């Protein structure tokens, strides 16, 4: 679908919206612009993540299952 086939319909709709409702078509890129909304609500506090302790490493003699479809052994060989 191409816009050139709908220009007459678009012009008729724009004219009707302007005449009947007083609404103009916004400029190109209007709906993709970032907006800052002003409100009376307080700003949320910044939530920082907790400090997690270092996880212990696995022991060398920990039983490991063989890799499924050879994924682990193919990349780490």
CSV table of N, CA and C in Angstrom, one decimal:
chain,number,residue,atom,x,y,z
A,1,UNK,N,0.8,-1.2,0.0
A,1,UNK,CA,0.0,0.0,0.0
A,1,UNK,C,0.9,1.2,0.0
A,2,UNK,N,0.5,2.2,-0.8
A,2,UNK,CA,1.3,3.4,-0.9
A,2,UNK,C,0.4,4.6,-0.6
A,3,UNK,N,1.0,5.6,0.0
A,3,UNK,CA,0.2,6.8,0.5
A,3,UNK,C,-0.3,7.6,-0.7
A,4,UNK,N,0.4,7.5,-1.8
A,4,UNK,CA,0.0,8.4,-3.0
A,4,UNK,C,-1.4,8.0,-3.4
A,5,UNK,N,-1.9,6.8,-3.2
A,5,UNK,CA,-3.2,6.4,-3.6
A,5,UNK,C,-4.3,7.0,-2.7
A,6,UNK,N,-3.9,7.5,-1.5
A,6,UNK,CA,-4.9,7.9,-0.5
A,6,UNK,C,-4.8,9.4,-0.2
A,7,UNK,N,-4.1,10.2,-1.0
A,7,UNK,CA,-4.0,11.6,-0.7
A,7,UNK,C,-5.3,12.4,-0.8
A,8,UNK,N,-6.1,12.0,-1.8
A,8,UNK,CA,-7.4,12.7,-1.9
A,8,UNK,C,-8.3,12.4,-0.7
A,9,UNK,N,-8.3,11.2,-0.3
A,9,UNK,CA,-9.1,10.8,0.9
A,9,UNK,C,-8.5,11.5,2.1
A,10,UNK,N,-7.2,11.6,2.2
A,10,UNK,CA,-6.6,12.2,3.4
A,10,UNK,C,-6.9,13.7,3.4
A,11,UNK,N,-6.9,14.3,2.2
A,11,UNK,CA,-7.2,15.8,2.2
A,11,UNK,C,-8.6,16.0,2.6
A,12,UNK,N,-9.5,15.1,2.1
A,12,UNK,CA,-10.9,15.3,2.5
A,12,UNK,C,-11.1,15.1,4.0
A,13,UNK,N,-10.5,14.1,4.6
A,13,UNK,CA,-10.6,13.9,6.0
A,13,UNK,C,-10.0,15.1,6.8
A,14,UNK,N,-8.8,15.6,6.4
A,14,UNK,CA,-8.2,16.7,7.0
A,14,UNK,C,-9.1,18.0,7.0
A,15,UNK,N,-9.7,18.2,5.8
A,15,UNK,CA,-10.6,19.3,5.7
A,15,UNK,C,-11.8,19.2,6.6
A,16,UNK,N,-12.4,18.0,6.7
A,16,UNK,CA,-13.6,17.8,7.5
A,16,UNK,C,-13.2,18.0,9.0
A,17,UNK,N,-12.1,17.4,9.4
A,17,UNK,CA,-11.6,17.6,10.8
A,17,UNK,C,-11.4,19.0,11.2
A,18,UNK,N,-10.9,19.8,10.2
A,18,UNK,CA,-10.6,21.2,10.5
A,18,UNK,C,-11.9,22.0,10.5
A,19,UNK,N,-12.8,21.7,9.6
A,19,UNK,CA,-14.1,22.5,9.5
A,19,UNK,C,-15.0,22.1,10.7
A,20,UNK,N,-15.2,20.8,10.9
A,20,UNK,CA,-16.2,20.4,11.9
A,20,UNK,C,-15.7,20.5,13.4
A,21,UNK,N,-14.4,20.1,13.6
A,21,UNK,CA,-13.9,19.9,15.0
A,21,UNK,C,-12.8,21.0,15.3
A,22,UNK,N,-12.3,21.6,14.3
A,22,UNK,CA,-11.2,22.6,14.5
A,22,UNK,C,-9.9,22.0,14.9
A,23,UNK,N,-9.7,20.8,14.4
A,23,UNK,CA,-8.4,20.0,14.7
A,23,UNK,C,-7.6,20.0,13.5
A,24,UNK,N,-6.3,20.5,13.6
A,24,UNK,CA,-5.4,20.4,12.5
A,24,UNK,C,-4.6,19.2,12.6
A,25,UNK,N,-4.1,18.7,11.4
A,25,UNK,CA,-3.2,17.6,11.4
A,25,UNK,C,-1.9,17.9,12.0
A,26,UNK,N,-1.4,17.2,12.9
A,26,UNK,CA,0.0,17.5,13.5
A,26,UNK,C,1.1,17.3,12.5
A,27,UNK,N,2.2,18.0,12.7
A,27,UNK,CA,3.3,17.9,11.8
A,27,UNK,C,3.9,16.5,11.8
A,28,UNK,N,4.7,16.2,10.8
A,28,UNK,CA,5.3,14.9,10.6
A,28,UNK,C,6.2,14.6,11.8
A,29,UNK,N,6.1,13.5,12.4
A,29,UNK,CA,7.0,13.2,13.6
A,29,UNK,C,6.5,13.6,14.9
A,30,UNK,N,5.3,14.2,15.0
A,30,UNK,CA,4.7,14.7,16.2
A,30,UNK,C,4.5,13.6,17.2
A,31,UNK,N,4.0,12.4,16.7
A,31,UNK,CA,3.7,11.3,17.7
A,31,UNK,C,4.9,10.5,18.1
A,32,UNK,N,6.0,10.7,17.4
A,32,UNK,CA,7.2,10.0,17.8
A,32,UNK,C,8.2,10.8,18.6
A,33,UNK,N,7.8,12.1,18.9
A,33,UNK,CA,8.6,12.9,19.8
A,33,UNK,C,8.5,12.6,21.2
A,34,UNK,N,9.7,12.6,22.0
A,34,UNK,CA,9.6,12.4,23.4
A,34,UNK,C,8.9,13.5,24.1
A,35,UNK,N,8.1,13.2,25.1
A,35,UNK,CA,7.4,14.3,25.8
A,35,UNK,C,7.7,14.2,27.3
A,36,UNK,N,7.8,15.3,28.0
A,36,UNK,CA,7.9,15.4,29.4
A,36,UNK,C,6.5,15.8,30.0
A,37,UNK,N,6.0,14.9,30.8
A,37,UNK,CA,4.7,15.2,31.4
A,37,UNK,C,4.9,15.9,32.7
A,38,UNK,N,4.2,17.0,32.9
A,38,UNK,CA,4.2,17.7,34.2
A,38,UNK,C,3.1,17.2,35.1
A,39,UNK,N,3.4,16.9,36.3
A,39,UNK,CA,2.4,16.3,37.2
A,39,UNK,C,2.6,16.8,38.6
A,40,UNK,N,1.6,16.6,39.5
A,40,UNK,CA,1.7,17.0,40.9
A,40,UNK,C,2.2,15.9,41.7
A,41,UNK,N,2.3,14.7,41.2
A,41,UNK,CA,2.8,13.5,41.9
A,41,UNK,C,4.3,13.7,42.2
A,42,UNK,N,4.7,13.2,43.4
A,42,UNK,CA,6.2,13.3,43.7
A,42,UNK,C,6.9,12.3,42.8
A,43,UNK,N,8.2,12.6,42.6
A,43,UNK,CA,9.0,11.8,41.8
A,43,UNK,C,9.3,10.5,42.5
A,44,UNK,N,9.4,9.4,41.8
A,44,UNK,CA,9.7,8.1,42.5
A,44,UNK,C,11.1,8.1,43.0
A,45,UNK,N,11.4,7.4,44.1
A,45,UNK,CA,12.7,7.3,44.6
A,45,UNK,C,13.5,6.4,43.7
A,46,UNK,N,14.8,6.7,43.6
A,46,UNK,CA,15.6,5.8,42.7
A,46,UNK,C,15.8,4.5,43.5
A,47,UNK,N,15.5,3.4,42.9
A,47,UNK,CA,15.7,2.1,43.6
A,47,UNK,C,17.0,1.5,43.2
A,48,UNK,N,17.9,1.5,44.1
A,48,UNK,CA,19.2,0.9,43.8
A,48,UNK,C,19.1,-0.6,44.2
A,49,UNK,N,19.8,-1.4,43.5
A,49,UNK,CA,19.7,-2.8,43.8
A,49,UNK,C,20.6,-3.1,45.0
A,50,UNK,N,20.3,-4.1,45.8
A,50,UNK,CA,21.0,-4.4,46.9
A,50,UNK,C,22.4,-5.0,46.5
A,51,UNK,N,23.3,-4.9,47.4
A,51,UNK,CA,24.6,-5.5,47.1
A,51,UNK,C,24.5,-7.0,47.4
A,52,UNK,N,24.8,-7.8,46.4
A,52,UNK,CA,24.7,-9.2,46.6
A,52,UNK,C,26.1,-9.7,47.0
A,53,UNK,N,26.2,-10.7,47.9
A,53,UNK,CA,27.5,-11.2,48.2
A,53,UNK,C,28.0,-12.1,47.0
A,54,UNK,N,29.3,-12.2,46.9
A,54,UNK,CA,29.9,-13.0,45.8
A,54,UNK,C,29.4,-14.4,46.0
A,55,UNK,N,29.0,-15.0,44.9
A,55,UNK,CA,28.6,-16.4,45.0
A,55,UNK,C,29.8,-17.3,45.0
A,56,UNK,N,29.8,-18.3,45.7
A,56,UNK,CA,31.0,-19.2,45.7
A,56,UNK,C,31.1,-20.0,44.4
A,57,UNK,N,32.4,-20.3,44.0
A,57,UNK,CA,32.6,-21.1,42.8
A,57,UNK,C,32.4,-22.5,43.1
A,58,UNK,N,32.1,-23.3,42.1
A,58,UNK,CA,31.9,-24.7,42.2
A,58,UNK,C,33.2,-25.4,42.5
A,59,UNK,N,33.2,-26.4,43.2
A,59,UNK,CA,34.4,-27.2,43.5
A,59,UNK,C,34.8,-27.9,42.2
A,60,UNK,N,36.1,-28.3,42.1
A,60,UNK,CA,36.6,-29.0,40.9
A,60,UNK,C,36.0,-30.4,40.8
A,61,UNK,N,35.7,-31.0,41.9
A,61,UNK,CA,35.2,-32.4,41.8
A,61,UNK,C,33.6,-32.4,41.9
A,62,UNK,N,33.0,-31.3,41.6
A,62,UNK,CA,31.5,-31.2,41.6
A,62,UNK,C,31.0,-32.0,40.4
A,63,UNK,N,30.0,-32.9,40.6
A,63,UNK,CA,29.6,-33.8,39.5
A,63,UNK,C,28.8,-32.9,38.4
A,64,UNK,N,29.3,-33.1,37.2
A,64,UNK,CA,28.6,-32.3,36.1
A,64,UNK,C,28.1,-33.3,35.1
A,65,UNK,N,26.9,-32.9,34.5
A,65,UNK,CA,26.3,-33.8,33.5
A,65,UNK,C,26.9,-33.4,32.2
A,66,UNK,N,27.0,-34.4,31.3
A,66,UNK,CA,27.6,-34.1,30.0
A,66,UNK,C,26.7,-33.0,29.2
A,67,UNK,N,27.3,-32.3,28.4
A,67,UNK,CA,26.6,-31.2,27.7
A,67,UNK,C,25.6,-31.8,26.7
A,68,UNK,N,24.4,-31.2,26.7
A,68,UNK,CA,23.4,-31.6,25.8
A,68,UNK,C,23.7,-31.1,24.4
A,69,UNK,N,23.7,-31.9,23.4
A,69,UNK,CA,24.0,-31.5,22.0
A,69,UNK,C,25.4,-30.9,21.8
A,70,UNK,N,26.3,-31.3,22.7
A,70,UNK,CA,27.7,-30.9,22.6
A,70,UNK,C,27.9,-29.4,22.7
A,71,UNK,N,27.0,-28.6,23.3
A,71,UNK,CA,27.2,-27.2,23.3
A,71,UNK,C,28.3,-26.7,24.2
A,72,UNK,N,28.4,-27.2,25.4
A,72,UNK,CA,29.4,-26.8,26.3
A,72,UNK,C,30.8,-27.2,25.9
A,73,UNK,N,30.9,-28.4,25.4
A,73,UNK,CA,32.2,-28.9,25.1
A,73,UNK,C,32.7,-28.4,23.7
A,74,UNK,N,31.8,-28.0,22.8
A,74,UNK,CA,32.2,-27.4,21.6
A,74,UNK,C,32.8,-26.0,21.7
A,75,UNK,N,32.3,-25.2,22.6
A,75,UNK,CA,32.7,-23.8,22.7
A,75,UNK,C,33.9,-23.7,23.7
A,76,UNK,N,34.0,-24.6,24.6
A,76,UNK,CA,35.0,-24.4,25.7
A,76,UNK,C,36.2,-25.4,25.5
A,77,UNK,N,36.3,-26.0,24.4
A,77,UNK,CA,37.4,-27.0,24.2
A,77,UNK,C,38.7,-26.4,23.8
